[in-house]
Coordinates of C-alpha atoms in Angstrom, one line a residue:
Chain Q
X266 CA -10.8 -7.6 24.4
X267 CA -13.2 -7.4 21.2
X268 CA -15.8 -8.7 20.7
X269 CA -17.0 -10.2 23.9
X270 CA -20.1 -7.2 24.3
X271 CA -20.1 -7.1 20.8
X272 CA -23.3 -5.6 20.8
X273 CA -22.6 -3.0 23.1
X274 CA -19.7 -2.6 21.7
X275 CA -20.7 -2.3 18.6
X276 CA -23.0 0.5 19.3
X277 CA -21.6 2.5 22.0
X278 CA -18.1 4.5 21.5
X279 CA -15.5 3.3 19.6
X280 CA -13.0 5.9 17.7
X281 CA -14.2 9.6 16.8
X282 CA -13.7 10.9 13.5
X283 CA -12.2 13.7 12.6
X284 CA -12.4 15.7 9.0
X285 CA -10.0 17.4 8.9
X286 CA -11.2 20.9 6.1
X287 CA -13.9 19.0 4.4
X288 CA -15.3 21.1 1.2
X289 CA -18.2 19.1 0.2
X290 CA -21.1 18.7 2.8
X291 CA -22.1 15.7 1.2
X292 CA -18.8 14.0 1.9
X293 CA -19.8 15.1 5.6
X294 CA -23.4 13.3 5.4
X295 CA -22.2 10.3 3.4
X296 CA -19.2 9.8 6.7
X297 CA -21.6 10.2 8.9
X298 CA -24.0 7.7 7.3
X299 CA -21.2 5.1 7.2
X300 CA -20.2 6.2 10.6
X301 CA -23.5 5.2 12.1
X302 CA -23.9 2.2 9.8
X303 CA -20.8 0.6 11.7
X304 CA -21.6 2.0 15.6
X305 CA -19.5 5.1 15.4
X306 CA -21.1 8.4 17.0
X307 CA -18.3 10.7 17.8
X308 CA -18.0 13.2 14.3
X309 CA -15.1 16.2 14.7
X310 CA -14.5 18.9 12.0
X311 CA -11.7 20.9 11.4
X312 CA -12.3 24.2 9.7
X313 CA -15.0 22.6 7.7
X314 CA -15.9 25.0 4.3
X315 CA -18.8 27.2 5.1
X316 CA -22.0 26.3 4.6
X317 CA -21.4 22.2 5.5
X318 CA -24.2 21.7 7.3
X319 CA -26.8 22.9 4.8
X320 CA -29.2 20.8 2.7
X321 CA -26.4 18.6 0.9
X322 CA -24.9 17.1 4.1
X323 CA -28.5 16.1 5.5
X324 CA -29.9 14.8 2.3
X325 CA -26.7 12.3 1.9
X326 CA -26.6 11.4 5.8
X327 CA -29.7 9.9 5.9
X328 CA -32.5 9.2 9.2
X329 CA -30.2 8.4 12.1
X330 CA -27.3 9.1 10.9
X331 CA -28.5 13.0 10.7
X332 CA -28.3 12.8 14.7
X333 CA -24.6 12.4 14.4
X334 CA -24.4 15.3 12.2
X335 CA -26.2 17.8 14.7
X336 CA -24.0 16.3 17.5
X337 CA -21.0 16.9 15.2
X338 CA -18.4 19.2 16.7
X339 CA -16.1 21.8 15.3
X340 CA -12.8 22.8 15.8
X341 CA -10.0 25.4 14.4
X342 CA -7.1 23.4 14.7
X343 CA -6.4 19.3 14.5
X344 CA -4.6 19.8 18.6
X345 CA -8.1 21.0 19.6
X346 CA -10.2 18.5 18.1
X347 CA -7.9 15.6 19.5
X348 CA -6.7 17.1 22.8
X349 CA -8.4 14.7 25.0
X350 CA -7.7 11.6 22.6
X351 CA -5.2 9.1 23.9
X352 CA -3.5 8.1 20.2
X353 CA -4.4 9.5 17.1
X354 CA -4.1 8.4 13.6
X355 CA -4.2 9.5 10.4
X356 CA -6.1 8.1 7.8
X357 CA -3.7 8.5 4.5
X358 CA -2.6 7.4 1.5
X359 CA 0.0 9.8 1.4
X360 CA 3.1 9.9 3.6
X361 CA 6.0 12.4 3.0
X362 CA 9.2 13.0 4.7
X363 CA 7.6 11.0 7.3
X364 CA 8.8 8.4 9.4
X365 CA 5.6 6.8 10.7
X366 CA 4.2 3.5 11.0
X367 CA 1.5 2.6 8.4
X368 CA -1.3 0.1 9.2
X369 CA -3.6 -1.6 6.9
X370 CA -7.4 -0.3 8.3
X371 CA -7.3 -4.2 9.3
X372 CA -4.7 -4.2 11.4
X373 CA -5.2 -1.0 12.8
X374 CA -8.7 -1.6 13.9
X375 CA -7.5 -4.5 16.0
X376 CA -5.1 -1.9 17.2
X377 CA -7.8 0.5 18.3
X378 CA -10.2 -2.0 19.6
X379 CA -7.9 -3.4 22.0
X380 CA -7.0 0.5 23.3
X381 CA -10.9 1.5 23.3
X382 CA -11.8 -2.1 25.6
X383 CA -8.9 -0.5 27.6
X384 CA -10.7 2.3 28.1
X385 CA -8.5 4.7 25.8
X386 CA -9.8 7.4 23.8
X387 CA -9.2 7.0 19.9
X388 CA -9.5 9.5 17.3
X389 CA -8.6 9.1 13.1
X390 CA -7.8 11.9 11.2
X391 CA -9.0 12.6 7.4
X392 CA -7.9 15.1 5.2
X393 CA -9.9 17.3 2.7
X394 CA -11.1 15.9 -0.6
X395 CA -8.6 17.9 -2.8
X396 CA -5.7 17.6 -0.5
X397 CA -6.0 15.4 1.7
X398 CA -4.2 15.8 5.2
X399 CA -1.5 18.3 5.3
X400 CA 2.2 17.1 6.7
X401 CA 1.5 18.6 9.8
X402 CA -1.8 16.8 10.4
X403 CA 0.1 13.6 10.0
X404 CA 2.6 14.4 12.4
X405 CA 0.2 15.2 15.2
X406 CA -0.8 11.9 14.9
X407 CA 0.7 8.2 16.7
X408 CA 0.2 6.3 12.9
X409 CA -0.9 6.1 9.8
X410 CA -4.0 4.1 8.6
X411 CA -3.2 3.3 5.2
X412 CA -5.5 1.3 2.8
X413 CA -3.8 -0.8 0.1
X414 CA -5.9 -0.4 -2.8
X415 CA -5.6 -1.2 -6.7
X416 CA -1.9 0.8 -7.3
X417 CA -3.2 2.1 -10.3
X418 CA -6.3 3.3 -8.7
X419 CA -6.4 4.2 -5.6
X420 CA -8.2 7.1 -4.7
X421 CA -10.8 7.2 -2.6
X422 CA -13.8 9.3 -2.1
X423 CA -13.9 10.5 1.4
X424 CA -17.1 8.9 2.7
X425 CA -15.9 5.9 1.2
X426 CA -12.7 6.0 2.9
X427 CA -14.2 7.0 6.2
X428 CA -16.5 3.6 5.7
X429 CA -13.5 1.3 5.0
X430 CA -11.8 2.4 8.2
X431 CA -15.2 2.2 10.1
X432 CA -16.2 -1.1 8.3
X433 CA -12.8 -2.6 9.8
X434 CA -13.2 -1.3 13.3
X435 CA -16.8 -2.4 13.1
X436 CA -15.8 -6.0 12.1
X437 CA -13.7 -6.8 14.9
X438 CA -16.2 -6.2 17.4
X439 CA -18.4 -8.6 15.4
X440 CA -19.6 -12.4 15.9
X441 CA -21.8 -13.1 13.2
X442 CA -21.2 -16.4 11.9
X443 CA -19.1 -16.5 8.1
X444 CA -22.4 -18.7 6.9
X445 CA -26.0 -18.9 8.4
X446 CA -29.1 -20.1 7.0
X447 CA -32.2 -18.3 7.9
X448 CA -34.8 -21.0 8.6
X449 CA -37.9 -18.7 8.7
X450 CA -39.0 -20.2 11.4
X451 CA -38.5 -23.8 10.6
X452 CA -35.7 -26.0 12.0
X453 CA -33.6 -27.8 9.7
X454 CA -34.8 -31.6 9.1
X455 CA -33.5 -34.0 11.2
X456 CA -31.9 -37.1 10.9
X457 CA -34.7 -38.7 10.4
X458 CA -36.9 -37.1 8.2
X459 CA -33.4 -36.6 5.9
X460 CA -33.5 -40.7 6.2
X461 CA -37.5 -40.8 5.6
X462 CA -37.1 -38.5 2.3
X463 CA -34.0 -40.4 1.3
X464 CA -36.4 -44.0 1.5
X465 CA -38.8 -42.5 -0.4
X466 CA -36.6 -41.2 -3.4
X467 CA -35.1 -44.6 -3.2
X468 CA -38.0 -46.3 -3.6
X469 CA -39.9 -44.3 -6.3
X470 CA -36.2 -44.6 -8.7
X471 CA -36.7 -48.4 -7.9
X472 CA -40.1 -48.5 -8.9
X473 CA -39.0 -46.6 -12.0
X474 CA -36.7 -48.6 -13.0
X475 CA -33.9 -46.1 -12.3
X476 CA -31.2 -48.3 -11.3
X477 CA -29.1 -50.0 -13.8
X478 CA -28.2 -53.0 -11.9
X479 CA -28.5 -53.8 -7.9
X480 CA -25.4 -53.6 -7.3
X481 CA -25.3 -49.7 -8.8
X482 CA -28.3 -49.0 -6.3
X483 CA -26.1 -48.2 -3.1
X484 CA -23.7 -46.5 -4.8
X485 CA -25.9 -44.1 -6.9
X486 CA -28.4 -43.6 -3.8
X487 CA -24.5 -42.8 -1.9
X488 CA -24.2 -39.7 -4.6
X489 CA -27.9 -38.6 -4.6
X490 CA -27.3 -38.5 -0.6
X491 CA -24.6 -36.8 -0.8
X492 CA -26.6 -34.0 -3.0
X493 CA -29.4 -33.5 -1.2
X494 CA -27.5 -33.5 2.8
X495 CA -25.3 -30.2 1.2
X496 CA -28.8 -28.5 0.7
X497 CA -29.2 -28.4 4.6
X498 CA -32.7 -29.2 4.0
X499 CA -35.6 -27.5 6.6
X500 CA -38.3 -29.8 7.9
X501 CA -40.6 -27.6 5.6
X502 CA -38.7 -28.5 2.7
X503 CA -38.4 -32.1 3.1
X504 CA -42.6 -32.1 2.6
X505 CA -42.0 -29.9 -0.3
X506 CA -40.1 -32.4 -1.3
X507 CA -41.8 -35.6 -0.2
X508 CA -45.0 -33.8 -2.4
X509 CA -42.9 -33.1 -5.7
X510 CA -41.7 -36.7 -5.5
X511 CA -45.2 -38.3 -5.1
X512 CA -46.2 -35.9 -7.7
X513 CA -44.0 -37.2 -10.3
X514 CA -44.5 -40.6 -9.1
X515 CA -47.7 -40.6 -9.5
X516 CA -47.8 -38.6 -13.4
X517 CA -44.9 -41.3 -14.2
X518 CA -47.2 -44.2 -13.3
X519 CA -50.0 -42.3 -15.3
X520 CA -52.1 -42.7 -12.0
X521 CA -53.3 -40.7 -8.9
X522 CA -51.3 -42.5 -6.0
X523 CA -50.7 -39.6 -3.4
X524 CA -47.6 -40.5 -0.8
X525 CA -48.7 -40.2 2.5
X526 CA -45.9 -39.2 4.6
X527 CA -45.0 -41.7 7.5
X528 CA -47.0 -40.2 10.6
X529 CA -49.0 -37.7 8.5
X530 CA -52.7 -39.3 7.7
X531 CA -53.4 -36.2 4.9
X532 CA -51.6 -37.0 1.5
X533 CA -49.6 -34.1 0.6
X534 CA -50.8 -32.2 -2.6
X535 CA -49.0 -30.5 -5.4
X536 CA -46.8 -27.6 -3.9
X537 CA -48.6 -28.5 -0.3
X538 CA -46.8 -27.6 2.6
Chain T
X259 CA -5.1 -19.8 -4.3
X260 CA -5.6 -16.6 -3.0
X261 CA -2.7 -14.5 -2.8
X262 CA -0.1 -16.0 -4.6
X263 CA 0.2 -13.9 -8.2
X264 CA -1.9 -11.2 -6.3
X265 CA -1.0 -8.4 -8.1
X266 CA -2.6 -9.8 -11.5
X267 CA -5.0 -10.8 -9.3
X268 CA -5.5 -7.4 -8.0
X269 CA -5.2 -5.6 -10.8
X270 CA -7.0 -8.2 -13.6
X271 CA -10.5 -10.0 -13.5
X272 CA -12.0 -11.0 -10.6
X273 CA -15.7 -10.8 -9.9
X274 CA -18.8 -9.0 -12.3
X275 CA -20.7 -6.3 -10.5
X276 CA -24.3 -6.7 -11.4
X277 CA -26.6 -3.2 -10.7
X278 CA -30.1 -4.2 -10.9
X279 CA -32.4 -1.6 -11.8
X280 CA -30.0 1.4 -10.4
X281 CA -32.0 5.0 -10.6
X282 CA -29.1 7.4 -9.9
X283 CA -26.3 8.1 -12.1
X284 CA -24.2 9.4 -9.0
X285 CA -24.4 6.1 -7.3
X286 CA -23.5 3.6 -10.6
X287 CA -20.2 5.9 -10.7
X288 CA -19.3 5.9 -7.3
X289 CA -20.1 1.7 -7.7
X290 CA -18.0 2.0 -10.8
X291 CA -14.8 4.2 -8.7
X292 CA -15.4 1.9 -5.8
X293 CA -14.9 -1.3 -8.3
X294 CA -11.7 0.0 -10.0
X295 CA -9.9 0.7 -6.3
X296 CA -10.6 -2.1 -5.7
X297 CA -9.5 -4.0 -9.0
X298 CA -12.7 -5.0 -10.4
X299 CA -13.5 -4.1 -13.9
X300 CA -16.4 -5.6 -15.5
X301 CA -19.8 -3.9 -15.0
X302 CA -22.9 -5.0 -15.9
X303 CA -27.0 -3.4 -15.5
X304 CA -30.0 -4.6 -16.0
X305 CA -32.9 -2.1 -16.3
X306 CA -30.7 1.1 -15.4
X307 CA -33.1 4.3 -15.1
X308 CA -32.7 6.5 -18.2
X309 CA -30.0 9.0 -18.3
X310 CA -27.9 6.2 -15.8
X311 CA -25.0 7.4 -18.2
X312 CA -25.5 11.5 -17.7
X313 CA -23.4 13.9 -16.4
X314 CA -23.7 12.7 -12.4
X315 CA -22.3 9.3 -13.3
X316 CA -19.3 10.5 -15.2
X317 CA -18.8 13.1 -12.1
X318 CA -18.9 10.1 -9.5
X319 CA -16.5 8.0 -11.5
X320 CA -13.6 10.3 -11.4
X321 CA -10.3 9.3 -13.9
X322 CA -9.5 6.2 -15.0
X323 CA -13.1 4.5 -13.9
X324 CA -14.6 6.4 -16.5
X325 CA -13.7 3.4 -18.6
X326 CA -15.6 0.9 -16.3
X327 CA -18.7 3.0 -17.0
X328 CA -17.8 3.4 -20.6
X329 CA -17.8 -0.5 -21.2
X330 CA -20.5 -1.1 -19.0
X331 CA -23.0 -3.4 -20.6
X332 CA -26.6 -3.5 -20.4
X333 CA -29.3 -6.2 -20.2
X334 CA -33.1 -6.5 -19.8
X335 CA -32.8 -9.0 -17.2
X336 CA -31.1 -10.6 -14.6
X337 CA -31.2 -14.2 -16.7
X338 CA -29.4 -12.7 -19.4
X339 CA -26.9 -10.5 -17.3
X340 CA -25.2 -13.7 -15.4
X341 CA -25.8 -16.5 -18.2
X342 CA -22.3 -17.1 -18.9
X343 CA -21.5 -17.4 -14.9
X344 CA -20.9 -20.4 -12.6
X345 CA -21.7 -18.6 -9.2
X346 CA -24.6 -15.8 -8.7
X347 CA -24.5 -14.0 -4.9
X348 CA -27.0 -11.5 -4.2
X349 CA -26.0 -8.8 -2.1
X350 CA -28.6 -7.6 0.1
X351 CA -30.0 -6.8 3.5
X352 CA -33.2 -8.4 3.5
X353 CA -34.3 -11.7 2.5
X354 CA -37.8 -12.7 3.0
X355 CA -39.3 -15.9 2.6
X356 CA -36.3 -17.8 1.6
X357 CA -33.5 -20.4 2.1
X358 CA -30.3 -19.5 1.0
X359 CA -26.8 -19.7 2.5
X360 CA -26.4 -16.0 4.2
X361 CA -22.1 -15.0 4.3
X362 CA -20.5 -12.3 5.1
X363 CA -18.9 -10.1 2.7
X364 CA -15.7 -11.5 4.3
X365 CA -16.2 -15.3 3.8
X366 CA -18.0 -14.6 0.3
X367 CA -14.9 -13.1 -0.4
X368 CA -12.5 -15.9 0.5
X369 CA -15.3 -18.3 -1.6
X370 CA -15.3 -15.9 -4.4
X371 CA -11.1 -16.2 -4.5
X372 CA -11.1 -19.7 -4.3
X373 CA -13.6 -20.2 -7.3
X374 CA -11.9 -17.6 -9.6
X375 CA -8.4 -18.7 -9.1
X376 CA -10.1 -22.1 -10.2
X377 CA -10.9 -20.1 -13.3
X378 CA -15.4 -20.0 -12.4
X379 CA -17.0 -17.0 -13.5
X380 CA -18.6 -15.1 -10.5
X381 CA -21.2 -12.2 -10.1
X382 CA -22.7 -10.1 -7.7
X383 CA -26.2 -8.7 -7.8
X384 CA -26.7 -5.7 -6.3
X385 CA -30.4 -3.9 -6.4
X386 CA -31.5 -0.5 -6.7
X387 CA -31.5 2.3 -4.4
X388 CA -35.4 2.3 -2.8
X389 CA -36.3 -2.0 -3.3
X390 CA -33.0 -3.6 -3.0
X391 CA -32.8 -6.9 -4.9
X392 CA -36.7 -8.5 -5.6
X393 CA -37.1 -11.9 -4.4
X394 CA -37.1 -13.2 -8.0
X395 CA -33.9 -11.9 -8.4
X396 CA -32.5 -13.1 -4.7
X397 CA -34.0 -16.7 -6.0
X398 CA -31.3 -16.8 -9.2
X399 CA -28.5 -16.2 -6.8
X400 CA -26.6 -19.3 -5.2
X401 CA -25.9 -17.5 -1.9
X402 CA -27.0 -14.2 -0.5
X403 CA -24.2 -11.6 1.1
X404 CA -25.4 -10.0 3.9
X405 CA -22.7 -6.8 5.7
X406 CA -23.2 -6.9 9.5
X407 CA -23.6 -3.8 10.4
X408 CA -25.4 -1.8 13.0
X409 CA -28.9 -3.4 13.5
X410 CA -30.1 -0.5 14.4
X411 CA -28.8 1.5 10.9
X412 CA -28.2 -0.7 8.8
X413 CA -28.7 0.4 5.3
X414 CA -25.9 1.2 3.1
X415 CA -25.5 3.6 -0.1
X416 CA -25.7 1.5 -3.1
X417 CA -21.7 2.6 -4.1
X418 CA -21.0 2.1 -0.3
X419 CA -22.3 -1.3 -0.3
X420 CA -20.0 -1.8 -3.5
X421 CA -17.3 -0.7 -1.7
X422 CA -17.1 -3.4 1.0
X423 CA -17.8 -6.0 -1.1
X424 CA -14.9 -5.5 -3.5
X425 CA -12.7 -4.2 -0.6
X426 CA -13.2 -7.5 0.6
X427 CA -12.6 -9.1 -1.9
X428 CA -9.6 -7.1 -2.6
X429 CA -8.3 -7.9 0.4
X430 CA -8.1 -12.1 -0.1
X431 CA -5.3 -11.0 -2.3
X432 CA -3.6 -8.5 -0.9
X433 CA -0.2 -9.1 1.0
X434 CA 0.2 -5.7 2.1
X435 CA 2.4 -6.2 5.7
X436 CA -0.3 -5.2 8.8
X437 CA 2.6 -2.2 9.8
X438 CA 5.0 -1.0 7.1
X439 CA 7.3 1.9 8.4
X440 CA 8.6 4.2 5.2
X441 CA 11.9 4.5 5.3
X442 CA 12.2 7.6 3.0
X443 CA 15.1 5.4 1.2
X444 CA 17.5 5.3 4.8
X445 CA 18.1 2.2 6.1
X446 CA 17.1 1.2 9.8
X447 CA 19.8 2.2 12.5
X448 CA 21.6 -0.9 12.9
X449 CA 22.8 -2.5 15.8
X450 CA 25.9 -0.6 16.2
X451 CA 24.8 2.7 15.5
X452 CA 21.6 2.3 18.4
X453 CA 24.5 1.2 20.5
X454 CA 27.0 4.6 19.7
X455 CA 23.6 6.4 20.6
X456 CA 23.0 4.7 24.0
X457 CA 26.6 5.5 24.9
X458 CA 26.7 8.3 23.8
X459 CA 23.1 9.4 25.7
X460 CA 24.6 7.6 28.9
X461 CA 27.9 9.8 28.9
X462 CA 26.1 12.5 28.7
X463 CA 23.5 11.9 31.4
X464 CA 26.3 10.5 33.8
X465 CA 28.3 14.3 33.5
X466 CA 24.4 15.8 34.2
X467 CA 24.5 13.9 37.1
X468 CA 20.8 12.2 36.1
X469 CA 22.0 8.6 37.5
X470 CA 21.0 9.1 41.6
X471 CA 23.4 6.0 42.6
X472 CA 25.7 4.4 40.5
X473 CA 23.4 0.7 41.0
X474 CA 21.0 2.4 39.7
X475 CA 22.5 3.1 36.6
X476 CA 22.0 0.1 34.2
X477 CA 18.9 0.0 35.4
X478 CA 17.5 3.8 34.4
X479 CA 19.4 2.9 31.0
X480 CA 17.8 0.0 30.2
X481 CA 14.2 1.6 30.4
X482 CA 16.0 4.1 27.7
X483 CA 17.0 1.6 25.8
X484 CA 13.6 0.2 25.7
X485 CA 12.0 3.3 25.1
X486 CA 14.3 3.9 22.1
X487 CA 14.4 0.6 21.0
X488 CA 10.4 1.1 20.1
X489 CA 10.9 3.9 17.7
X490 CA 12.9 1.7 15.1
X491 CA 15.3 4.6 14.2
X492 CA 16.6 5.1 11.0
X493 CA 20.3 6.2 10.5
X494 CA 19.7 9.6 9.7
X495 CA 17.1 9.9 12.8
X496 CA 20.0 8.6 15.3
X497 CA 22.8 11.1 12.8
X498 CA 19.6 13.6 14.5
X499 CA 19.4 12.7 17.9
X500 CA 23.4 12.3 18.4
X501 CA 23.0 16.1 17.5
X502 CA 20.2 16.7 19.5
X503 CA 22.2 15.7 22.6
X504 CA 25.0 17.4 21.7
X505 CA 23.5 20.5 21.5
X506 CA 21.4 19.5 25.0
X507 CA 24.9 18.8 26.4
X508 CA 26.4 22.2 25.4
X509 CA 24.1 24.4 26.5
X510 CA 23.3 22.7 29.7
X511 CA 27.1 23.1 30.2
X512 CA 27.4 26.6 29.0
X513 CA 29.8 25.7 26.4
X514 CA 30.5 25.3 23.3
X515 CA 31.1 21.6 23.2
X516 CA 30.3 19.8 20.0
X517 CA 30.2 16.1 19.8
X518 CA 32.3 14.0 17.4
X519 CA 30.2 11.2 16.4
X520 CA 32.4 8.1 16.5
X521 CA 33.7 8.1 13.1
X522 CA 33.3 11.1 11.3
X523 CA 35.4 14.5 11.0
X524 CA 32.7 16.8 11.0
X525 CA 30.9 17.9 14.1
X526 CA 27.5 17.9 14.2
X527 CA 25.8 21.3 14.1
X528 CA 22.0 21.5 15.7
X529 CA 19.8 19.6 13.6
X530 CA 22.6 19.0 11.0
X531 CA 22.1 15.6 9.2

């Protein structure tokens, strides 16, 4: 199911979107902007106002993203634009006199990204900026996608609500990790050179008389450790910081003493890397 | 934590949206509309262009988040914007030359819940429009978020980019049920009134004739059941369908038959509820 070509995935297909009467071409730009920021190509319109695919829709929907406005395609009625779609929703925060099942965008994008890896044809529905969808929109379609937002506040600007829905979708097909550290280029220090940095600090606080009594030493050196391993040092950083410390060593002791790393012959200089 | 007095969660505090250097008044009040659906409240800009506070931010930030851009407050630099917080991210695409945890807009969000509720103070930088965050500003941040989005279109509209951050963090509190069906105030059919309906749809199909062999019977009615089962009825849809059948039944019979649903005096008339 998701996420196991995420890439391709993530790029190719996936739901269409249908606006259903958009007024404001800029609306239509800034969807298909957000569309194409999370891998979504197909855009449908629905008795769009004149005059929507002038200057305001291609000034908000920005380099690629104009593509999927020229490619966008338009229909007179909702049944045409989603007559080959295999379930429909309708993107809506407001239901009435309808019995339909309302998703959170969450849930619903799990929904549709198990029918699209099932090779099911998707659409979502949303409704002008004044009115939104009409009762009959909704009940051409299979749900209701539903974003729980601040009660007191919660209306949304089309483009923005077409990027909440696509942001979700876009999500589940998605691996990357909740945390990474960019290393530019340099792997993170070892075990080792954590150890070799961790002797050296040691040292230099002994020298300077840093320690209150030898018994404190472990246990002080046991919270400094602790410090510096949640950095996640880079191999690059532990020489920064093998320089700083012979640097202040060396000012401290009113003397020019540079450290020479163990296995380097050139002393490290201030700032050297 | 998160989640547990979430609607004063949702509605009250949460994290300070930092716009550095913004140069469009459209896009700090679609930032500031994006905040207040999503709860947030407490604005803050460093260097905004002049005029940030015209006519186009007003028009973005429709109803009651006027009042976000009204007590928006303004600094001259970043320092000064975030000196009375405990945890700085920087939201942006692009980080160059540096080592900083990288999270997603969903696991900063999650961090962000945990540290408020634990009563920190946290911001998030956002840059301007054309340069994004500069790397002096990235380097007074404690972690960068970074939205995964389509590498190959990746850059977001500075309210867009608002958007999923504080929808994200929205969401951490947010107990909303995945599928919620409105009821429009009637209860769910109950158990006996699905079962009057099954009958009474078997009794009708067994004088049609439908059932080819008699062992074949519970069988066709249990995919029925099923199939009706799925729709989670209400009372007044199965008060609809009784009548639907009855009127099937009559006219299929050529007469004038009404059906007397278990219980009542009245016959149904077609589409009577």
């Amino acid at each position: 199911m998701a996420g196991t070509d995420s890439t391709k995935n993530e790029i190719l297909g996936g739901p269409t979107i249908v606006l259903v009467g958009p007024q404001m071409g800029e609306n239509v730009g800034s969807a298909a902007r957000a569309m194409l920021n999370c891998g979504l190509t197909d855009l449908r319109l629905v008795r769009p106002r004149e005059g929507w695919d002038s200057g305001d829709s291609f000034a908000m929907a920005v380099g690629a993203s104009r593509g999927i406005l020229e490619a966008a395609r338009v229909f007179e009625t909702v049944d045409g634009a989603v007559v080959d779609m295999d379930r429909v929703y309708a993107a809506t925060a407001r239901v009435r006199d309808m019995v339909l099942p309302m998703l959170t965008p969450r849930h619903a994008a799990g929904e549709m990204r198990h029918r699209v890896g099932a090779g099911q044809k998707v659409a979502i529905l949303f409704g002008s900026e004044r009115f939104g969808l009409h009762n009959e929109d909704v009940a051409r379609a299979d749900a209701v996608i539903r974003a729980p937002l601040n009660p007191a506040f919660s209306s949304l600007n089309l483009g923005q609500a077409v990027l909440l829905v696509a942001w979700e979708w876009f999500m589940t097909g998605n691996e990357t990790a909740n945390v990474t550290v960019p290393d530019q280029g340099e792997p993170p220090a070892g075990h080792q050179q954590m150890e070799s940095f961790i002797a050296h600090l040691d040292q230099a606080l002994e020298e300077g008389g840093f320690f209150p009594s030898p018994p404190m030493r472990p246990r002080i050196m046991r919270a400094i450790r602790n410090w510096v391993a949640r950095t996640n040092p880079t191999n690059k950083e532990i020489r920064l910081l093998h320089g700083v410390l012979a640097s202040l060593s060396a000012s401290r002791l009113g003397k020019d003493r540079p450290y020479r790393q163990p296995g380097t012959k050139k002393p490290l200089k201030g700032g050297g890397e």
